[in-house]
Amino acid sequence: ADDYRVGKKHNIGILTMVDKEGKFTDYTGEFSGRYVKDYKNDPEYKDVDVDIAVKLKISGNAFKVEKYEHTYPHCWRTDKPVIYYPLDAWFIRTTAMKDRMVELNKTINWKPKATGEGRFGNWLENMVDWNLSRSRFWGTPLPIWVTEDGDEMKCIGSIEKKKKK
């Protein structure tokens, strides 16, 4: 999200340097085709982070290079590393109603009161637009049908309606 905001602010656009297989794209030059992380438990896998750090140091583009241990997100089902990258998505602009929702929340007689002022109130105060089309297994399936040429989209809400089309 921070990368997107900075790119938008400075008119950079979206740079996607990793493909859906988890490999660097051609845009990355000598690193293209290499996996960002070891997804396959490959005994021959060579950590690309080291090669990138060495290249940056040799070219004089690294301020400091050091090994730093930190947590990294992993899929809870497969225990494989998770990579976040931009995808097309559908959003509901919940932020358009944020002020009104915060105002109405203050009129609710919450039991316990801390729920409305704390957890739920904090959630409303920090609201972002709702990604309704998440690509993970818990995402909301959207009944959007798109023509092969991509010129037309239809939302069909039932099998019966689909049969009529």
C-alpha positions as a Markdown table, in Angstrom:
| # | Residue | x | y | z |
|---|---|---|---|---|
| 1 | Ala | 0.0 | 0.0 | 0.0 |
| 2 | Asp | 2.8 | 2.4 | 0.8 |
| 3 | Asp | 4.6 | 1.7 | -2.5 |
| 4 | Tyr | 1.3 | 2.4 | -4.3 |
| 5 | Arg | 0.7 | 5.7 | -2.5 |
| 6 | Val | 4.3 | 6.9 | -3.2 |
| 7 | Gly | 4.1 | 5.8 | -6.9 |
| 8 | Lys | 0.8 | 7.6 | -7.3 |
| 9 | Lys | 2.0 | 10.8 | -5.6 |
| 10 | His | 5.2 | 11.0 | -7.8 |
| 11 | Asn | 3.5 | 9.8 | -11.0 |
| 12 | Ile | 5.7 | 6.6 | -11.1 |
| 13 | Gly | 2.8 | 4.2 | -11.8 |
| 14 | Ile | 2.9 | 0.6 | -10.7 |
| 15 | Leu | 6.1 | -1.3 | -11.2 |
| 16 | Thr | 5.5 | -5.1 | -11.0 |
| 17 | Met | 8.9 | -6.7 | -10.8 |
| 18 | Val | 7.7 | -10.1 | -9.7 |
| 19 | Asp | 5.3 | -12.4 | -11.7 |
| 20 | Lys | 2.5 | -14.6 | -10.5 |
| 21 | Glu | 5.0 | -17.5 | -10.1 |
| 22 | Gly | 7.1 | -15.6 | -7.7 |
| 23 | Lys | 9.9 | -15.0 | -10.2 |
| 24 | Phe | 11.6 | -11.6 | -11.1 |
| 25 | Thr | 10.3 | -10.2 | -14.4 |
| 26 | Asp | 12.5 | -9.2 | -17.4 |
| 27 | Tyr | 12.4 | -5.7 | -16.0 |
| 28 | Thr | 15.0 | -6.8 | -13.3 |
| 29 | Gly | 17.8 | -7.6 | -15.8 |
| 30 | Glu | 20.2 | -10.2 | -14.5 |
| 31 | Phe | 17.8 | -11.3 | -11.8 |
| 32 | Ser | 14.9 | -12.1 | -14.2 |
| 33 | Gly | 13.5 | -15.6 | -14.0 |
| 34 | Arg | 14.9 | -16.2 | -10.5 |
| 35 | Tyr | 12.5 | -16.9 | -7.7 |
| 36 | Val | 12.2 | -14.2 | -5.1 |
| 37 | Lys | 11.9 | -16.8 | -2.3 |
| 38 | Asp | 12.4 | -20.6 | -2.2 |
| 39 | Tyr | 8.9 | -21.8 | -2.9 |
| 40 | Lys | 9.8 | -25.3 | -4.1 |
| 41 | Asn | 12.2 | -26.4 | -1.3 |
| 42 | Asp | 14.8 | -26.6 | -4.0 |
| 43 | Pro | 18.2 | -27.8 | -2.6 |
| 44 | Glu | 19.9 | -25.8 | -5.5 |
| 45 | Tyr | 18.1 | -22.6 | -4.6 |
| 46 | Lys | 20.5 | -19.6 | -4.3 |
| 47 | Asp | 19.1 | -16.7 | -2.2 |
| 48 | Val | 18.7 | -13.8 | -4.6 |
| 49 | Asp | 18.8 | -11.3 | -1.7 |
| 50 | Val | 22.6 | -11.9 | -1.4 |
| 51 | Asp | 23.2 | -11.3 | -5.1 |
| 52 | Ile | 21.1 | -8.1 | -5.1 |
| 53 | Ala | 23.0 | -6.8 | -2.0 |
| 54 | Val | 26.4 | -7.6 | -3.6 |
| 55 | Lys | 25.4 | -5.8 | -6.8 |
| 56 | Leu | 24.2 | -2.7 | -5.0 |
| 57 | Lys | 27.3 | -2.6 | -2.9 |
| 58 | Ile | 29.7 | -3.0 | -5.8 |
| 59 | Ser | 27.8 | -0.3 | -7.8 |
| 60 | Gly | 28.0 | 2.1 | -4.9 |
| 61 | Asn | 24.2 | 2.2 | -4.6 |
| 62 | Ala | 23.9 | 0.6 | -1.1 |
| 63 | Phe | 24.0 | 2.8 | 2.0 |
| 64 | Lys | 24.7 | -0.2 | 4.2 |
| 65 | Val | 24.6 | -4.0 | 3.7 |
| 66 | Glu | 24.2 | -6.3 | 6.6 |
| 67 | Lys | 22.4 | -9.5 | 7.5 |
| 68 | Tyr | 19.1 | -8.7 | 9.3 |
| 69 | Glu | 16.8 | -11.5 | 10.7 |
| 70 | His | 13.2 | -10.6 | 10.6 |
| 71 | Thr | 9.8 | -12.3 | 10.3 |
| 72 | Tyr | 8.3 | -12.9 | 6.9 |
| 73 | Pro | 4.7 | -13.7 | 6.1 |
| 74 | His | 4.0 | -17.4 | 5.3 |
| 75 | Cys | 0.8 | -19.1 | 4.1 |
| 76 | Trp | -0.8 | -20.8 | 7.1 |
| 77 | Arg | -1.8 | -23.8 | 5.0 |
| 78 | Thr | 1.4 | -24.5 | 3.0 |
| 79 | Asp | 4.0 | -22.7 | 5.1 |
| 80 | Lys | 5.3 | -21.1 | 1.8 |
| 81 | Pro | 6.4 | -17.5 | 1.7 |
| 82 | Val | 3.7 | -15.0 | 0.7 |
| 83 | Ile | 4.4 | -12.2 | -1.8 |
| 84 | Tyr | 2.2 | -9.2 | -2.2 |
| 85 | Tyr | 1.9 | -7.6 | -5.6 |
| 86 | Pro | -0.7 | -5.5 | -7.4 |
| 87 | Leu | -3.8 | -7.1 | -8.8 |
| 88 | Asp | -6.9 | -5.7 | -10.4 |
| 89 | Ala | -9.6 | -5.6 | -7.8 |
| 90 | Trp | -13.1 | -4.3 | -7.1 |
| 91 | Phe | -13.6 | -1.9 | -4.2 |
| 92 | Ile | -16.5 | -0.4 | -2.3 |
| 93 | Arg | -15.8 | 3.2 | -1.5 |
| 94 | Thr | -16.6 | 2.9 | 2.2 |
| 95 | Thr | -14.4 | 6.0 | 2.9 |
| 96 | Ala | -17.1 | 8.1 | 1.2 |
| 97 | Met | -19.4 | 7.4 | 4.2 |
| 98 | Lys | -16.7 | 7.3 | 6.9 |
| 99 | Asp | -17.6 | 10.6 | 8.6 |
| 100 | Arg | -21.3 | 9.7 | 8.7 |
| 101 | Met | -20.5 | 6.2 | 10.1 |
| 102 | Val | -18.2 | 7.6 | 12.8 |
| 103 | Glu | -21.0 | 10.1 | 13.7 |
| 104 | Leu | -23.7 | 7.4 | 13.9 |
| 105 | Asn | -21.4 | 5.1 | 15.9 |
| 106 | Lys | -21.4 | 7.7 | 18.6 |
| 107 | Thr | -25.2 | 7.5 | 18.9 |
| 108 | Ile | -25.2 | 3.7 | 19.5 |
| 109 | Asn | -25.6 | 2.5 | 23.1 |
| 110 | Trp | -22.7 | 0.0 | 23.0 |
| 111 | Lys | -22.5 | -2.7 | 25.7 |
| 112 | Pro | -19.8 | -2.7 | 26.8 |
| 113 | Lys | -19.1 | 0.9 | 25.9 |
| 114 | Ala | -15.5 | 0.1 | 25.0 |
| 115 | Thr | -16.6 | -1.8 | 22.0 |
| 116 | Gly | -18.0 | 1.3 | 20.2 |
| 117 | Glu | -15.3 | 3.6 | 21.4 |
| 118 | Gly | -12.4 | 1.1 | 21.2 |
| 119 | Arg | -12.3 | -1.7 | 18.7 |
| 120 | Phe | -15.1 | -0.8 | 16.4 |
| 121 | Gly | -14.7 | 2.9 | 16.8 |
| 122 | Asn | -11.0 | 2.6 | 16.0 |
| 123 | Trp | -11.8 | 0.5 | 13.0 |
| 124 | Leu | -14.2 | 3.2 | 11.7 |
| 125 | Glu | -11.7 | 6.0 | 12.3 |
| 126 | Asn | -9.0 | 4.1 | 10.3 |
| 127 | Met | -11.3 | 2.8 | 7.6 |
| 128 | Val | -10.0 | 2.2 | 4.1 |
| 129 | Asp | -12.0 | 1.3 | 1.0 |
| 130 | Trp | -13.2 | -2.4 | 1.2 |
| 131 | Asn | -11.5 | -4.8 | -1.3 |
| 132 | Leu | -14.5 | -6.9 | -2.2 |
| 133 | Ser | -12.7 | -9.1 | -4.7 |
| 134 | Arg | -9.8 | -10.5 | -2.7 |
| 135 | Ser | -8.1 | -13.3 | -4.6 |
| 136 | Arg | -7.5 | -15.5 | -1.6 |
| 137 | Phe | -9.8 | -18.4 | -0.7 |
| 138 | Trp | -11.9 | -16.2 | 1.7 |
| 139 | Gly | -12.6 | -13.6 | -1.0 |
| 140 | Thr | -16.1 | -12.8 | -2.1 |
| 141 | Pro | -16.9 | -14.5 | -5.4 |
| 142 | Leu | -18.2 | -11.9 | -7.8 |
| 143 | Pro | -20.7 | -13.0 | -10.5 |
| 144 | Ile | -19.2 | -10.7 | -13.1 |
| 145 | Trp | -19.1 | -12.1 | -16.6 |
| 146 | Val | -16.8 | -10.4 | -19.1 |
| 147 | Thr | -17.0 | -10.7 | -22.9 |
| 148 | Glu | -13.9 | -12.2 | -24.5 |
| 149 | Asp | -12.9 | -8.8 | -26.0 |
| 150 | Gly | -13.3 | -7.2 | -22.5 |
| 151 | Asp | -15.7 | -4.6 | -23.9 |
| 152 | Glu | -18.7 | -5.6 | -21.8 |
| 153 | Met | -19.3 | -6.7 | -18.2 |
| 154 | Lys | -22.5 | -8.1 | -16.7 |
| 155 | Cys | -23.3 | -8.9 | -13.1 |
| 156 | Ile | -25.5 | -12.0 | -13.1 |
| 157 | Gly | -26.8 | -12.8 | -9.6 |
| 158 | Ser | -28.2 | -16.3 | -10.1 |
| 159 | Ile | -28.0 | -19.5 | -12.2 |
| 160 | Glu | -31.6 | -18.8 | -13.4 |
| 161 | Lys | -30.6 | -15.3 | -14.6 |
| 162 | Lys | -27.5 | -16.8 | -16.3 |
| 163 | Lys | -29.6 | -19.3 | -18.2 |
| 164 | Lys | -31.9 | -16.4 | -19.5 |
| 165 | Lys | -28.9 | -14.5 | -20.9 |
